[in-house]
């Protein structure tokens, strides 16, 4: 019997707040964290965002960082979330010395490189941030601060990065290559991402409404989340909060930024996840959908779901209206939400929905729903066709 890989810790920071408890309280109260930019300095003030309302300086003080450090916002968010996951799991310094770390990031430290870009030629005062352009720099800064000494790597597959980090960690444990690994992702808001998504004409000037017929784009967000995964023999005396039971990754190579209308990549990722988990589609109690609220994504994902779940579509919702689309961190944030769903037997609502898509009639869950939840399918689909699905289960 496939028991999956044990999850013994989790940590999160998002526009909903810092910590698992703060995020859970917002979810059950249907309170989103979508506001207008305050921390991010941008001329595009009309776009709602899922912004963490904490200045970098406050993070630096909390973490007691030295002057002239090279920690960027993504690494600061990542440290906060990873520290909570480590505390949750009860890992000590000795255990961290041989713990792996796999982190996803799209923009890495671009918030710093774009801020000081015009100064680099004239002054060397901020040259420590030049390497931060590479997402791996963010991963290394987090592991350095937390003194994580094991296998360390970075995943950068756009919006499926965090999910792929979880998948890789689970696979390495199942293969016997690692005994324990911290997995997840972090991304912060930057001018580059806001301008980039605006150029694609997929940002909404209102709160996003996934799977709604009048959906007109996404809200960007920032945040970080991490899970502690452990091999069975290490976790046997710990509280196991859930398991990574299945995973699938596929790419339909359709377009640089758009998903195929038929959802081929999404379908195969979900199908493969079910096969790895060793369960039938009818076992899924809840789908935490990718659900970005763009015209293309929601139709593509809906078509893939309808093809896979031919008889009954499970309860489904997108939680991106709570946090904004946090890019590489999205799959990790939604992994935490999936575990909270399992722990509390709850389906979190798909906010702002009013009218079903005319192409499918899909009806997401729009109010907090109490039901037995044993298996959650969580989807994360990225640019370039990077489609990943994860299946989480209760500890059985």
mmCIF file of N, CA, C and O in Angstrom, residues 28 54 72 83 109 119 126 136 225 229 246 248 265 269 288 354 394:
data_model
loop_
_atom_site.group_PDB
_atom_site.id
_atom_site.type_symbol
_atom_site.label_atom_id
_atom_site.label_comp_id
_atom_site.label_asym_id
_atom_site.label_seq_id
_atom_site.Cartn_x
_atom_site.Cartn_y
_atom_site.Cartn_z
ATOM 1 N N UNK A 28 -11.295 30.645 6.741
ATOM 2 C CA UNK A 28 -12.609 30.217 7.247
ATOM 3 C C UNK A 28 -13.564 31.405 7.411
ATOM 4 O O UNK A 28 -14.781 31.218 7.486
ATOM 5 N N UNK A 54 4.272 44.189 5.318
ATOM 6 C CA UNK A 54 5.418 44.322 6.214
ATOM 7 C C UNK A 54 6.606 44.833 5.411
ATOM 8 O O UNK A 54 6.930 44.266 4.359
ATOM 9 N N UNK A 72 17.184 39.691 0.032
ATOM 10 C CA UNK A 72 16.138 40.402 -0.688
ATOM 11 C C UNK A 72 14.770 40.013 -0.117
ATOM 12 O O UNK A 72 14.673 39.152 0.758
ATOM 13 N N UNK A 83 11.153 29.012 8.739
ATOM 14 C CA UNK A 83 11.372 28.934 10.188
ATOM 15 C C UNK A 83 10.143 28.361 10.889
ATOM 16 O O UNK A 83 10.269 27.556 11.830
ATOM 17 N N UNK A 109 15.608 37.525 -6.438
ATOM 18 C CA UNK A 109 15.856 38.822 -5.813
ATOM 19 C C UNK A 109 15.728 39.985 -6.758
ATOM 20 O O UNK A 109 16.392 41.027 -6.590
ATOM 21 N N UNK A 119 22.117 52.305 -10.632
ATOM 22 C CA UNK A 119 23.254 52.735 -9.813
ATOM 23 C C UNK A 119 24.498 51.876 -10.024
ATOM 24 O O UNK A 119 25.604 52.302 -9.644
ATOM 25 N N UNK A 126 25.852 48.835 -3.885
ATOM 26 C CA UNK A 126 24.813 47.803 -3.832
ATOM 27 C C UNK A 126 25.128 46.624 -4.752
ATOM 28 O O UNK A 126 24.232 45.887 -5.153
ATOM 29 N N UNK A 136 18.462 30.984 -7.740
ATOM 30 C CA UNK A 136 19.236 30.157 -6.822
ATOM 31 C C UNK A 136 19.877 30.943 -5.703
ATOM 32 O O UNK A 136 20.142 30.404 -4.614
ATOM 33 N N UNK A 225 5.841 29.612 1.330
ATOM 34 C CA UNK A 225 5.348 28.492 2.138
ATOM 35 C C UNK A 225 6.291 27.308 1.972
ATOM 36 O O UNK A 225 6.861 27.103 0.892
ATOM 37 N N UNK A 229 9.177 17.403 4.749
ATOM 38 C CA UNK A 229 8.884 16.019 4.364
ATOM 39 C C UNK A 229 9.899 15.099 5.018
ATOM 40 O O UNK A 229 11.095 15.397 5.032
ATOM 41 N N UNK A 246 0.619 11.503 -4.112
ATOM 42 C CA UNK A 246 0.812 11.367 -5.555
ATOM 43 C C UNK A 246 1.281 12.665 -6.176
ATOM 44 O O UNK A 246 1.153 13.741 -5.582
ATOM 45 N N UNK A 248 2.254 14.428 -10.380
ATOM 46 C CA UNK A 248 2.402 14.268 -11.822
ATOM 47 C C UNK A 248 2.850 15.572 -12.441
ATOM 48 O O UNK A 248 2.457 16.652 -11.991
ATOM 49 N N UNK A 265 -1.862 19.124 -21.112
ATOM 50 C CA UNK A 265 -0.845 19.012 -20.078
ATOM 51 C C UNK A 265 -1.456 18.852 -18.699
ATOM 52 O O UNK A 265 -1.005 18.024 -17.893
ATOM 53 N N UNK A 269 -1.032 15.622 -16.172
ATOM 54 C CA UNK A 269 -0.460 15.813 -14.834
ATOM 55 C C UNK A 269 -1.391 15.243 -13.768
ATOM 56 O O UNK A 269 -0.941 14.538 -12.850
ATOM 57 N N UNK A 288 -8.114 21.677 -5.252
ATOM 58 C CA UNK A 288 -7.645 23.044 -5.105
ATOM 59 C C UNK A 288 -7.102 23.438 -6.473
ATOM 60 O O UNK A 288 -5.991 23.085 -6.844
ATOM 61 N N UNK A 354 -19.943 34.455 -9.449
ATOM 62 C CA UNK A 354 -21.385 34.703 -9.532
ATOM 63 C C UNK A 354 -22.051 33.996 -10.706
ATOM 64 O O UNK A 354 -23.199 33.576 -10.610
ATOM 65 N N UNK A 394 -4.750 12.417 4.188
ATOM 66 C CA UNK A 394 -4.633 12.342 5.638
ATOM 67 C C UNK A 394 -3.571 11.316 6.014
ATOM 68 O O UNK A 394 -3.199 10.456 5.220
#
